[in-house]
Every structure is written in structure tokens, then in C-alpha cells.
Amino acid sequence: MNTKSIRFILGWILNIEALLMLLPVATAVVYREEEGVAYALVMAVCATVGALMTYKKPNNPSFYAKEGFVCTALGWILMSAFGCVPFMLTGEIPSFIDAMFEMVSGFTTTGASVVLNVEELSRCTNMWRCFSHWIGGMGILVFLLAVLPLVGGSNMQLMKAESPGPSVGKLVPKVRFTARILYVLYVALTVLQVLVMLLGGMTFYEALCTSFGTAGTGGFGIYGDSIAGFSPFLQWAITIFMIAFGVNFNVYFLLYMRRPKDALHCEEMHWYLGIIVAAALMICANAYDVAMTLEGNLRQSFFQVASIITTTGFATTDFNLWPGFSHGILVVLMFVGACAGSTGGGLKVSRIVIGFKSVLAYLGAFLHPRAVRKVKFEDKDVDGETMRAISVYFTAAIGLFTISVLLVALAARMMGLPFYPELRRTSAQAMQPEQDFFLSTERYFSKFTEKAAAAIDQALPATSETARQPRRKEKGGEQQGHGQAGQGGAGDEGEQGAEGKGCSGGSKKDETALLGAGQQVGRHPELRQQLPEQCFLAAAVDEQRH
């Protein structure tokens, strides 16, 4: 392994990070914040360490696949370690673990945060948090390729290690110029969004932070309600830009080269946009809020679908309150992700489509064993190496996801915390309608039994409670009384039988009411104390008859 080349590349990464820290320093100067001193100090340290690491150039600067992946992994770790130091120095995130978590989440465009109230953070800190999304969106190594001349096979190896998607290609013959084109398109789209945000009424600070979070599809916000507090125009604009940054950048390059037909012929983009439209319409129909207009429901649906499929993470509503079907759609979109060659995350639409087509081709081989079936994507045959890479990627992704879930569950168990408290809260909310149903049912049967008791008093002979007590204890007395009455005998048993006849010989409607009330006891035991004794008697008689 060429360690000297790795050291040289990592040194340049620190130099670039020092240069990028000028933005939070400038923000602190504009808003006169003392926290900017911490960023200036860390910027100086990064520049010093980077200069020492790049002071001597390696004699053999070329490196290949192994060095490329090592540089990618160590580069992001090194940037996160230095980038989190200002959080601790300012005291806004004093814990190293929390600060490191925040910075890694920023550079990887994950968007998870340990900050409870982002509005209490200084503007320079919020700017650095959001700017980390923009840096990680396209990748620091792609920027390195655009500005730093490398020799050998190092250019393409760094591009392969940094770029997402099933395969990596070059827009132009030289990888260095490809990296420059990608960053020019990236900056142009970001500037365009900043201008649209300013047109919608945002301040320059708000427009920059929101555009950085959208371009990198990360989702760090500067307000506690994310994007919900902005106007509908801005929400629709952010939705469009989230979708735009999830499109393969090759499409924009083809548009730039004045080849619109080729750009619009992109199969992955067709699937990507089709999934977004279908998912948004289904969620709008399933979670439709009658208190809102049609435009408001469509806006929330499209915004959340775009935010989830691109893994941005912005929000305009609490979608935990949506039905379970909508939740299921959002979970599926979270795994699908955006297009390859974009700043979005997820498995990527191209991998999903190629995998789906390969499954159909494999199943078709059983029906027609002699037929030669090839998987096509973008009007090209997908080679075996790409198919194998996609299979390995799916296996690794599922394995890492499973291990991560188990580790998080184990850690939560060891700390005595609920694994998913939000799920418990949602489950309790889901059970609330059922509880309300039983309460209303209880009130209904309470009124029903009062009417049934009144009907009993009218249907039965006027006897005292003590006279009716033996009938409840001796269920067989009615049959014996009925038998003696049929033979013409007279006595106490016959009188009880006659009384039983009087109960059943009353109004058919009243008897049905008694039986229905008595049968509800088995379904709702909590009503046992509220039902009158006549209902138990009627239910017992009915059971004896059958």
C-alpha cells in the first residue's frame, strides 16, 4: 500500500477543510458572534497540519483501488474529527461524542441531530452544520479531483470510491474535467435555489442554510419546525429542488451539451419521477385532511415524498399522525432512494430497477429454458459484472441494516430506554378510537338496560324480589313446573312454571331486549354490574331452552 500517497491526499483534504471553514468565520464576523473565534482557531490548526502533511510530495504518487478506498474512509473520519472541534470549543455541543455524531451526520448527509433546539445555536454554527451537508453531498474527494492533478490510476479509483450508483462513468474523457463539470452543475443548481429562496422572502442567511441542506439532501434546519413555518411558495420550491438534486447529474450535463432528447430519454429518471408521483397521490388520498384545501394536501404529500425518497429529511407536517398505509409508503421510499449519480441516498433507483428486471428474467428462464434473455437498462445490456456488484451491494446493505438495528436495540436495552418510544406513542394513539368505542358502547348499553328494566317491570307479574330469588338459583324448576302444569297438578312448582310462562309469554320485543342485554355480558364483562338481574335470568332461560 502506498502510504505516502495516502498521507499526501489526506493532507490536501485538511487544507480544503480549512478553506471551507472561512464561511462560518465570515458568518460570525457579519453577525458579530464570538463563536467565530473557535472556527478561526480550528481553521488555522487544519491548515497547519495539512501543510505539514503535503510539504513533501511522494516519489510515487499513483495509487489504485486499495488506496482509493482507504483515502475515502480516512478522509471522512479526519474531516469529521476536526470539524466537530468548534462545537466543543463554543460550548454549544460540549460532549465529544455528541459533537462527533453531529458532524458525521452532517458530512454523510444523514441529517440526524442531537441538538434539541437548533434556534439557540449561533448563526455561524448553524451555517457550518448546513454547509457540511453541501460538502458531503457531492463529496470532498470529487472536489479534490477537480482541483488537484494526480497521476496514474488514482483519479478513477477515487471517483469509484466516492461516487454512488451501480457503475461509474466519465462525462468527458478525463476524470479531472468530469469532476469539474459535476461541481459546476452542483454550484449552479445551488445558486439558482438561493435566488429562488430570496425571491420567496427568505433572508440571505436562511436561503443559504436551506439551499445547503437541500443540495446535499441532508436536512439540517435552522428552525425547530423545519420548513413548516415558510410560505407555500417556498415549500413548493424546496420540493422541486429536492427532486432536482435527486436526479442523475448526467441529465443536466446532457442538457448543458444541448442534447435534450438524450436527457429526456433517461430511463432511471422516468422511474424516479413516476415513483414520486404515484407515492404522493396515494398518500394524498390516504391521509387526506378535510380541514385543508386540495392544494395543501398535495403540497404536504409531494413535499414529504420528495424529502424521504431523496433522504433529505425536511418536514412540513407531523407524518406520524398519518395512517399506517402512508407510513408504509414512506418506509419503502426511504430504502429506494434517489437516482445514481445524484446527491441523494438510498439503494438508488437504478439498482432497484435492474434488480427487478433480473428477477423477471430469472423467472422467465423457468418458463422458456432455451430462450436467451438479457437485462437491459438505458437501452444497453447489463453485463454480468454489474449484476454481481448489485447483488453484493444488496446483500451488504441488508446485512449492515440488520446488524445496526440489533446493535441499537441492544444499546437501548442496556441503557434501560425504549427501543422505539415513538412507536409506543403512535400505538397508544391508534388504540384511542377503540377505547372511545368501548366507552360509547358502555354508555349505550347502560341506557339500554334501563329501558329493559322498565320493560321487565311491565311484562312480569308484580312479585317481590324474594319471590323471584329462588328462580335464579334453581334453573331446573321451570322445566319441572311446566311438566306439572301440563298434568293438571297444582303447587309451588306449578306456580313457578306459570310464572316462567308469564315471562316468556310477554311481549316478544321485550324478551328479545332482555336476551340481547344478557348476551352482552360475555362480550363486555365490565358491564356486568350495570345490567339488571332480569337480563341474567333471561339469558339463563334462553340457554336452558337450547
Coordinates of C-alpha atoms in Angstrom, one line a residue:
M1 CA 0.0 0.0 0.0
N2 CA 1.3 3.4 -1.0
T3 CA 1.1 5.1 2.4
K4 CA 2.9 8.3 1.3
S5 CA 0.3 8.9 -1.4
I6 CA -2.5 8.4 1.2
R7 CA -0.8 10.8 3.6
F8 CA -0.5 13.4 0.8
I9 CA -4.2 13.1 -0.2
L10 CA -5.3 13.4 3.5
G11 CA -3.2 16.5 3.9
W12 CA -4.9 18.1 1.0
I13 CA -8.3 17.2 2.5
L14 CA -7.4 19.1 5.6
N15 CA -6.3 22.1 3.6
I16 CA -9.6 22.1 1.8
E17 CA -11.5 21.8 5.1
A18 CA -9.6 24.8 6.4
L19 CA -10.6 26.7 3.3
L20 CA -14.2 25.8 3.7
M21 CA -14.3 27.0 7.3
L22 CA -14.0 30.5 6.0
L23 CA -17.8 30.5 5.6
P24 CA -18.7 30.1 9.3
V25 CA -15.9 32.5 10.2
A26 CA -17.4 35.1 7.8
T27 CA -20.9 34.5 9.2
A28 CA -19.6 35.2 12.7
V29 CA -18.0 38.4 11.5
V30 CA -21.2 39.6 9.8
Y31 CA -23.4 38.8 12.8
R32 CA -20.7 39.7 15.4
E33 CA -20.6 36.4 17.1
E34 CA -17.9 35.4 19.5
E35 CA -18.2 31.8 18.5
G36 CA -16.4 32.6 15.3
V37 CA -13.1 32.6 17.2
A38 CA -13.3 28.9 17.7
Y39 CA -13.8 28.3 14.0
A40 CA -10.9 30.5 13.1
L41 CA -8.7 28.6 15.6
V42 CA -9.7 25.2 14.2
M43 CA -9.2 26.5 10.6
A44 CA -5.6 27.5 11.5
V45 CA -4.9 24.1 13.0
C46 CA -6.3 22.3 9.9
A47 CA -4.2 24.5 7.6
T48 CA -1.1 23.8 9.7
V49 CA -1.5 20.1 9.9
G50 CA -2.5 19.9 6.2
A51 CA 0.6 21.9 5.2
L52 CA 2.9 19.6 7.1
M53 CA 1.3 16.5 5.5
T54 CA 1.6 17.9 2.0
Y55 CA 5.1 19.5 2.4
K56 CA 6.9 16.7 0.8
K57 CA 5.4 15.1 -2.3
P58 CA 5.6 11.4 -2.7
N59 CA 8.0 10.0 -5.1
N60 CA 5.4 7.6 -6.5
P61 CA 2.1 9.5 -6.3
S62 CA 0.0 6.9 -8.2
F63 CA -2.3 4.5 -6.3
Y64 CA -5.1 2.2 -7.1
A65 CA -8.3 0.6 -5.7
K66 CA -7.0 -0.3 -2.2
E67 CA -5.5 3.2 -1.6
G68 CA -8.6 4.8 -3.1
F69 CA -11.0 3.2 -0.6
V70 CA -8.6 3.9 2.3
C71 CA -8.4 7.5 1.4
T72 CA -12.2 7.8 1.2
A73 CA -12.8 6.2 4.6
L74 CA -10.0 8.0 6.4
G75 CA -10.7 11.3 4.7
W76 CA -14.3 11.5 6.1
I77 CA -13.2 10.4 9.5
L78 CA -10.5 13.0 9.6
M79 CA -12.8 15.8 8.4
S80 CA -15.4 14.9 11.0
A81 CA -12.8 14.8 13.8
F82 CA -11.5 18.3 13.0
G83 CA -14.9 19.6 12.0
C84 CA -16.6 18.8 15.4
V85 CA -14.0 20.6 17.5
P86 CA -15.6 24.1 17.1
F87 CA -18.8 22.7 18.6
M88 CA -17.0 21.8 21.8
L89 CA -14.9 25.0 21.9
T90 CA -18.0 27.1 21.7
G91 CA -19.8 25.0 24.3
E92 CA -22.9 24.6 22.2
I93 CA -22.3 20.9 21.9
P94 CA -19.8 20.2 24.8
S95 CA -19.7 16.4 24.6
F96 CA -17.2 15.0 22.1
I97 CA -19.5 12.0 21.3
D98 CA -22.4 14.4 20.6
A99 CA -20.3 16.8 18.6
M100 CA -18.8 13.9 16.5
F101 CA -22.2 12.5 15.9
E102 CA -23.5 15.9 14.7
M103 CA -20.5 16.3 12.4
V104 CA -20.6 12.8 10.9
S105 CA -24.3 13.2 10.4
G106 CA -23.6 16.4 8.5
F107 CA -20.9 15.2 6.2
T108 CA -22.7 11.9 5.4
T109 CA -25.9 13.9 4.8
T110 CA -27.7 11.7 7.3
G111 CA -29.5 14.6 8.9
A112 CA -29.9 13.1 12.4
S113 CA -29.2 15.6 15.2
V114 CA -28.5 15.6 18.9
V115 CA -29.4 19.3 19.2
L116 CA -32.8 19.7 20.9
N117 CA -33.3 23.4 20.0
V118 CA -31.4 24.5 16.9
E119 CA -32.7 28.0 17.2
E120 CA -30.4 28.5 20.3
L121 CA -27.3 27.8 18.3
S122 CA -25.2 30.6 16.9
R123 CA -25.6 31.5 13.3
C124 CA -22.1 30.5 12.4
T125 CA -22.6 27.1 14.0
N126 CA -25.9 26.6 12.1
M127 CA -24.1 27.7 8.9
W128 CA -21.4 25.2 9.5
R129 CA -23.9 22.4 10.2
C130 CA -25.8 23.1 7.0
F131 CA -22.7 23.7 4.9
S132 CA -21.4 20.2 6.0
H133 CA -24.4 18.8 4.0
W134 CA -23.3 20.7 0.9
I135 CA -19.7 19.5 1.3
G136 CA -20.8 15.9 1.7
G137 CA -23.4 16.0 -1.0
M138 CA -21.1 15.8 -3.9
G139 CA -18.1 14.6 -2.0
I140 CA -14.9 16.2 -0.9
L141 CA -12.8 13.8 -3.0
V142 CA -14.7 14.8 -6.2
F143 CA -13.8 18.4 -5.4
L144 CA -10.2 17.2 -4.8
L145 CA -10.1 15.6 -8.2
A146 CA -11.3 18.9 -9.7
V147 CA -8.5 21.0 -8.3
L148 CA -5.6 18.6 -7.7
P149 CA -3.7 17.0 -10.5
L150 CA -3.0 13.3 -9.8
V151 CA -1.2 10.7 -12.0
G152 CA -1.5 7.0 -12.6
G153 CA -4.8 5.3 -11.9
S154 CA -5.6 7.4 -8.8
N155 CA -8.2 9.6 -10.5
M156 CA -10.6 6.9 -11.5
Q157 CA -10.0 4.9 -8.3
L158 CA -11.0 8.0 -6.2
M159 CA -14.0 8.6 -8.4
K160 CA -15.1 4.9 -8.0
A161 CA -14.7 5.1 -4.2
E162 CA -16.6 8.3 -3.8
S163 CA -19.4 8.1 -6.4
P164 CA -22.7 6.2 -5.7
G165 CA -24.5 4.0 -8.2
P166 CA -24.0 0.6 -9.8
S167 CA -21.4 1.8 -12.2
V168 CA -19.1 4.9 -12.6
G169 CA -18.6 6.6 -15.9
K170 CA -16.9 9.7 -17.2
L171 CA -18.8 12.6 -18.7
V172 CA -15.7 13.5 -20.7
P173 CA -12.5 11.5 -21.4
K174 CA -10.6 12.9 -18.5
V175 CA -11.8 12.3 -14.9
R176 CA -10.5 15.6 -13.7
F177 CA -12.7 17.5 -16.2
T178 CA -15.6 15.2 -15.3
A179 CA -15.2 16.2 -11.6
R180 CA -15.1 19.9 -12.6
I181 CA -18.3 19.6 -14.6
L182 CA -20.1 17.9 -11.8
Y183 CA -19.1 20.6 -9.3
V184 CA -20.0 23.4 -11.8
L185 CA -23.5 21.9 -12.2
Y186 CA -23.7 21.4 -8.4
V187 CA -22.8 25.0 -7.7
A188 CA -25.1 26.3 -10.4
L189 CA -28.2 24.5 -9.0
T190 CA -27.3 25.7 -5.5
V191 CA -27.1 29.3 -6.6
L192 CA -30.3 29.0 -8.5
Q193 CA -32.1 27.7 -5.4
V194 CA -30.6 30.6 -3.3
L195 CA -32.1 33.1 -5.7
V196 CA -35.5 31.4 -5.7
M197 CA -35.4 31.4 -1.9
L198 CA -34.6 35.1 -1.8
L199 CA -37.4 35.7 -4.2
G200 CA -39.8 33.9 -1.9
G201 CA -39.0 36.2 1.1
M202 CA -36.1 34.4 2.9
T203 CA -33.2 36.3 4.3
F204 CA -29.8 35.6 2.8
Y205 CA -28.8 33.5 5.8
E206 CA -32.0 31.5 5.6
A207 CA -31.6 31.0 1.9
L208 CA -28.0 29.8 2.2
C209 CA -28.7 27.3 5.0
T210 CA -31.8 25.9 3.4
S211 CA -30.1 25.6 0.0
F212 CA -27.1 23.8 1.5
G213 CA -29.4 21.3 3.3
T214 CA -31.4 20.8 0.1
A215 CA -28.5 20.5 -2.3
G216 CA -26.7 17.9 -0.1
T217 CA -30.1 16.2 0.6
G218 CA -29.2 16.3 4.3
G219 CA -32.0 18.1 6.0
F220 CA -30.3 20.1 8.8
G221 CA -32.6 23.0 9.5
I222 CA -32.3 26.3 11.4
Y223 CA -35.8 26.3 12.9
G224 CA -37.5 23.8 15.2
D225 CA -40.4 23.3 12.8
S226 CA -38.0 22.6 9.9
I227 CA -39.8 24.1 6.8
A228 CA -43.3 24.2 8.1
G229 CA -43.0 27.9 9.0
F230 CA -42.3 29.1 5.5
S231 CA -44.8 30.1 2.8
P232 CA -46.5 27.6 0.5
F233 CA -44.5 29.1 -2.4
L234 CA -41.2 28.3 -0.6
Q235 CA -42.4 24.8 0.3
W236 CA -43.3 24.0 -3.3
A237 CA -39.9 25.5 -4.5
I238 CA -38.0 23.4 -2.0
T239 CA -39.9 20.3 -3.1
I240 CA -38.9 20.9 -6.7
F241 CA -35.2 21.4 -5.8
M242 CA -35.2 18.3 -3.6
I243 CA -36.4 16.3 -6.6
A244 CA -34.0 18.1 -8.9
F245 CA -30.9 17.2 -6.7
G246 CA -32.1 13.6 -6.7
V247 CA -31.8 13.3 -10.5
N248 CA -28.7 11.8 -12.1
F249 CA -26.4 14.7 -12.9
N250 CA -25.7 13.2 -16.3
V251 CA -29.1 14.5 -17.3
Y252 CA -28.0 18.1 -16.5
F253 CA -24.8 17.5 -18.4
L254 CA -26.7 16.4 -21.5
L255 CA -28.9 19.5 -21.2
Y256 CA -25.8 21.6 -20.9
M257 CA -24.4 19.9 -24.1
R258 CA -27.7 20.8 -25.9
R259 CA -28.8 17.2 -26.1
P260 CA -32.3 17.4 -24.6
K261 CA -33.6 14.3 -26.4
D262 CA -30.9 12.2 -24.8
A263 CA -31.5 13.8 -21.4
L264 CA -35.3 13.2 -21.5
H265 CA -34.7 9.6 -22.6
C266 CA -33.1 8.7 -19.2
E267 CA -34.9 5.6 -18.1
E268 CA -33.8 6.0 -14.4
M269 CA -35.3 9.5 -14.3
H270 CA -38.6 8.2 -15.7
W271 CA -38.8 5.5 -12.9
Y272 CA -37.7 8.1 -10.3
L273 CA -40.4 10.7 -11.2
G274 CA -43.1 8.0 -11.7
I275 CA -42.4 6.6 -8.2
I276 CA -42.7 10.1 -6.7
V277 CA -46.0 11.0 -8.4
A278 CA -47.6 7.6 -7.6
A279 CA -46.5 7.7 -4.0
A280 CA -47.6 11.3 -3.4
L281 CA -51.0 10.7 -4.9
M282 CA -51.6 7.6 -2.9
I283 CA -50.6 9.3 0.3
C284 CA -52.8 12.3 -0.5
A285 CA -55.8 10.1 -1.0
N286 CA -55.0 8.0 2.2
A287 CA -54.1 10.9 4.5
Y288 CA -56.4 13.5 3.1
D289 CA -57.2 16.2 5.7
V290 CA -60.7 17.7 5.1
A291 CA -59.7 20.7 7.2
M292 CA -57.2 21.6 4.4
T293 CA -57.6 22.6 0.8
L294 CA -56.7 20.2 -2.0
E295 CA -53.6 22.2 -2.7
G296 CA -52.5 21.9 0.9
N297 CA -52.9 18.2 0.9
L298 CA -51.0 17.8 -2.4
R299 CA -48.2 20.1 -1.1
Q300 CA -47.7 18.1 2.1
S301 CA -47.8 14.8 0.2
F302 CA -45.3 15.8 -2.5
F303 CA -43.0 17.5 0.0
Q304 CA -42.7 14.5 2.3
V305 CA -42.4 12.1 -0.6
A306 CA -39.6 14.2 -2.1
S307 CA -37.9 14.6 1.3
I308 CA -38.0 10.9 2.1
I309 CA -37.0 9.4 -1.3
T310 CA -34.0 11.8 -1.6
T311 CA -33.2 11.2 2.1
T312 CA -33.2 14.9 2.8
G313 CA -35.3 14.9 5.9
F314 CA -37.1 18.2 5.8
A315 CA -40.7 18.2 7.1
T316 CA -43.8 20.4 6.9
T317 CA -46.1 18.3 8.9
D318 CA -46.1 15.5 11.6
F319 CA -46.5 12.5 9.4
N320 CA -46.6 10.3 12.4
L321 CA -50.2 11.2 12.5
W322 CA -50.8 9.8 9.0
P323 CA -52.4 6.3 8.6
G324 CA -50.3 3.2 8.5
F325 CA -50.6 2.8 4.8
S326 CA -48.9 6.2 4.3
H327 CA -46.2 5.2 6.8
G328 CA -45.5 2.0 4.8
I329 CA -45.1 4.0 1.6
L330 CA -42.6 6.4 3.2
V331 CA -40.6 3.5 4.6
V332 CA -40.3 1.9 1.1
L333 CA -39.3 5.2 -0.4
M334 CA -36.6 5.6 2.3
F335 CA -35.0 2.4 1.1
V336 CA -35.5 3.0 -2.7
G337 CA -33.7 6.4 -2.6
A338 CA -32.9 8.7 -5.5
C339 CA -31.0 8.3 -8.7
A340 CA -27.4 7.1 -9.1
G341 CA -25.0 10.0 -9.8
S342 CA -27.0 12.4 -7.6
T343 CA -26.6 13.7 -4.1
G344 CA -29.5 11.6 -2.8
G345 CA -29.1 8.5 -0.7
G346 CA -30.8 5.1 -0.5
L347 CA -30.3 2.0 -2.6
K348 CA -30.7 4.0 -5.8
V349 CA -33.5 3.7 -8.3
S350 CA -31.2 2.2 -11.0
R351 CA -30.2 -0.7 -8.7
I352 CA -33.9 -1.4 -7.8
V353 CA -34.9 -1.4 -11.5
I354 CA -32.0 -3.6 -12.6
G355 CA -32.7 -6.0 -9.7
F356 CA -36.4 -6.2 -10.6
K357 CA -35.7 -6.8 -14.2
S358 CA -33.1 -9.5 -13.3
V359 CA -35.8 -11.3 -11.2
L360 CA -38.2 -11.2 -14.1
A361 CA -35.6 -12.6 -16.4
Y362 CA -34.6 -15.3 -14.0
L363 CA -38.3 -16.4 -13.6
G364 CA -38.8 -16.3 -17.3
A365 CA -35.9 -18.7 -17.8
F366 CA -38.0 -21.4 -16.0
L367 CA -40.9 -21.0 -18.4
H368 CA -38.6 -20.8 -21.5
P369 CA -35.3 -22.6 -20.7
R370 CA -34.0 -22.3 -24.2
A371 CA -34.7 -18.6 -24.6
V372 CA -31.8 -16.1 -24.2
R373 CA -32.9 -13.2 -22.0
K374 CA -30.8 -10.2 -21.3
V375 CA -31.4 -7.5 -18.8
K376 CA -31.5 -4.1 -20.5
F377 CA -31.2 -0.7 -18.8
E378 CA -30.9 2.7 -20.6
D379 CA -31.2 0.7 -23.9
K380 CA -28.0 -1.2 -23.0
D381 CA -27.3 -4.7 -22.0
V382 CA -26.3 -5.0 -18.3
D383 CA -23.2 -7.1 -18.1
G384 CA -22.6 -9.8 -15.5
E385 CA -20.1 -7.8 -13.5
T386 CA -22.7 -5.0 -12.9
M387 CA -25.3 -7.6 -11.9
R388 CA -22.9 -9.3 -9.5
A389 CA -22.0 -5.9 -8.0
I390 CA -25.6 -5.1 -7.4
S391 CA -26.3 -8.4 -5.7
V392 CA -23.3 -7.9 -3.4
Y393 CA -24.4 -4.4 -2.7
F394 CA -28.0 -5.6 -1.7
T395 CA -26.6 -8.3 0.5
A396 CA -24.2 -6.0 2.2
A397 CA -26.9 -3.3 2.7
I398 CA -29.4 -5.7 4.2
G399 CA -26.7 -7.2 6.4
L400 CA -25.5 -3.8 7.7
F401 CA -29.1 -2.7 8.3
T402 CA -29.9 -5.8 10.3
I403 CA -26.7 -5.5 12.4
S404 CA -27.4 -1.8 13.0
V405 CA -30.9 -2.5 14.2
L406 CA -29.8 -5.2 16.6
L407 CA -27.0 -3.0 18.0
V408 CA -29.3 -0.1 18.5
A409 CA -31.9 -2.3 20.2
L410 CA -29.2 -3.9 22.4
A411 CA -27.8 -0.5 23.4
A412 CA -31.3 0.8 24.2
R413 CA -31.9 -2.3 26.3
M414 CA -28.7 -1.9 28.2
M415 CA -29.5 1.8 28.9
G416 CA -33.0 1.0 30.0
L417 CA -34.6 3.0 27.2
P418 CA -37.5 2.0 25.0
F419 CA -36.2 0.9 21.6
Y420 CA -38.8 2.9 19.7
P421 CA -40.8 5.3 22.1
E422 CA -42.5 7.0 19.1
L423 CA -44.0 3.7 18.1
R424 CA -45.5 3.2 21.5
R425 CA -47.0 6.7 21.4
T426 CA -48.4 6.1 17.9
S427 CA -49.8 2.7 19.1
A428 CA -51.5 4.4 22.0
Q429 CA -53.0 6.9 19.7
A430 CA -54.1 4.1 17.4
M431 CA -55.8 2.4 20.3
Q432 CA -57.6 5.6 21.4
P433 CA -60.5 5.2 18.9
E434 CA -61.1 1.6 20.1
Q435 CA -61.2 2.8 23.7
D436 CA -63.6 5.5 22.7
F437 CA -65.7 2.9 21.0
F438 CA -66.0 0.8 24.1
L439 CA -66.8 3.8 26.3
S440 CA -69.6 4.9 23.9
T441 CA -70.8 1.2 23.8
E442 CA -70.9 1.1 27.6
R443 CA -73.0 4.3 27.8
Y444 CA -75.3 2.9 25.1
F445 CA -75.9 -0.4 27.0
S446 CA -76.4 1.5 30.2
K447 CA -79.3 3.4 28.7
F448 CA -80.5 0.2 27.0
T449 CA -80.6 -1.8 30.3
E450 CA -82.6 1.0 32.0
K451 CA -85.2 0.6 29.3
A452 CA -85.0 -3.2 29.6
A453 CA -85.6 -3.0 33.3
A454 CA -88.7 -0.8 32.7
A455 CA -90.0 -3.4 30.2
I456 CA -89.4 -6.2 32.7
D457 CA -91.5 -4.5 35.3
Q458 CA -94.4 -4.2 32.9
A459 CA -94.1 -7.7 31.4
L460 CA -93.6 -9.8 34.7
P461 CA -96.2 -10.1 37.4
A462 CA -95.9 -7.8 40.4
T463 CA -93.8 -10.1 42.7
S464 CA -91.3 -9.2 45.3
E465 CA -87.6 -9.6 44.9
T466 CA -87.6 -12.5 47.5
A467 CA -90.2 -14.4 45.4
R468 CA -88.0 -14.2 42.3
Q469 CA -84.8 -15.1 44.1
P470 CA -85.4 -19.0 44.1
R471 CA -86.0 -18.9 40.3
R472 CA -82.5 -17.6 39.8
K473 CA -80.9 -20.3 42.0
E474 CA -82.8 -23.3 40.7
K475 CA -82.7 -23.4 36.9
G476 CA -84.4 -26.7 36.6
G477 CA -87.5 -25.6 38.4
E478 CA -89.0 -24.1 35.3
Q479 CA -89.0 -27.4 33.4
Q480 CA -90.5 -29.3 36.4
G481 CA -93.1 -26.6 36.8
H482 CA -94.0 -26.8 33.2
G483 CA -94.4 -30.5 33.4
Q484 CA -96.7 -30.4 36.5
A485 CA -98.8 -27.7 34.9
G486 CA -99.3 -29.9 31.9
Q487 CA -100.6 -32.8 34.0
G488 CA -103.1 -30.5 35.9
G489 CA -101.1 -30.6 39.1
A490 CA -101.1 -27.5 41.3
G491 CA -98.4 -26.4 43.7
D492 CA -95.4 -24.2 44.2
E493 CA -93.5 -25.8 41.3
G494 CA -96.5 -25.2 39.1
E495 CA -96.8 -21.6 40.2
Q496 CA -93.1 -21.1 39.3
G497 CA -93.7 -22.7 35.9
A498 CA -96.7 -20.4 35.3
E499 CA -94.5 -17.5 36.3
G500 CA -91.9 -18.7 33.8
K501 CA -94.7 -18.9 31.2
G502 CA -95.7 -15.4 32.1
C503 CA -92.1 -14.2 31.5
S504 CA -91.9 -15.8 28.1
G505 CA -95.4 -15.1 27.3
G506 CA -95.0 -11.4 27.5
S507 CA -94.1 -9.1 24.6
K508 CA -91.7 -10.7 22.1
K509 CA -89.9 -7.4 21.7
D510 CA -89.2 -7.1 25.5
E511 CA -87.9 -10.7 25.6
T512 CA -85.6 -10.1 22.7
A513 CA -84.3 -7.0 24.5
L514 CA -83.6 -9.0 27.7
L515 CA -81.8 -11.7 25.8
G516 CA -79.6 -9.2 23.9
A517 CA -78.7 -7.3 27.0
G518 CA -77.8 -10.6 28.8
Q519 CA -75.6 -11.7 25.9
Q520 CA -73.6 -8.5 26.0
V521 CA -72.1 -9.6 29.3
G522 CA -70.0 -12.2 27.6
R523 CA -68.6 -9.6 25.2
H524 CA -68.1 -6.8 27.7
P525 CA -67.6 -8.2 31.2
E526 CA -67.2 -4.7 32.6
L527 CA -71.0 -4.2 32.1
R528 CA -71.9 -7.0 34.5
Q529 CA -72.5 -4.6 37.4
Q530 CA -74.7 -2.3 35.3
L531 CA -77.1 -4.8 33.8
P532 CA -80.2 -5.7 35.9
E533 CA -80.8 -9.2 37.3
Q534 CA -83.6 -9.8 34.8
C535 CA -81.1 -9.9 32.0
F536 CA -79.1 -12.7 33.6
L537 CA -82.4 -14.5 34.2
A538 CA -83.5 -14.2 30.5
A539 CA -80.1 -15.3 29.3
A540 CA -80.2 -18.4 31.6
V541 CA -83.7 -19.3 30.4
D542 CA -82.5 -19.0 26.8
E543 CA -79.5 -21.2 27.4
Q544 CA -81.7 -23.8 29.1
R545 CA -84.1 -23.8 26.2
H546 CA -81.3 -24.6 23.8

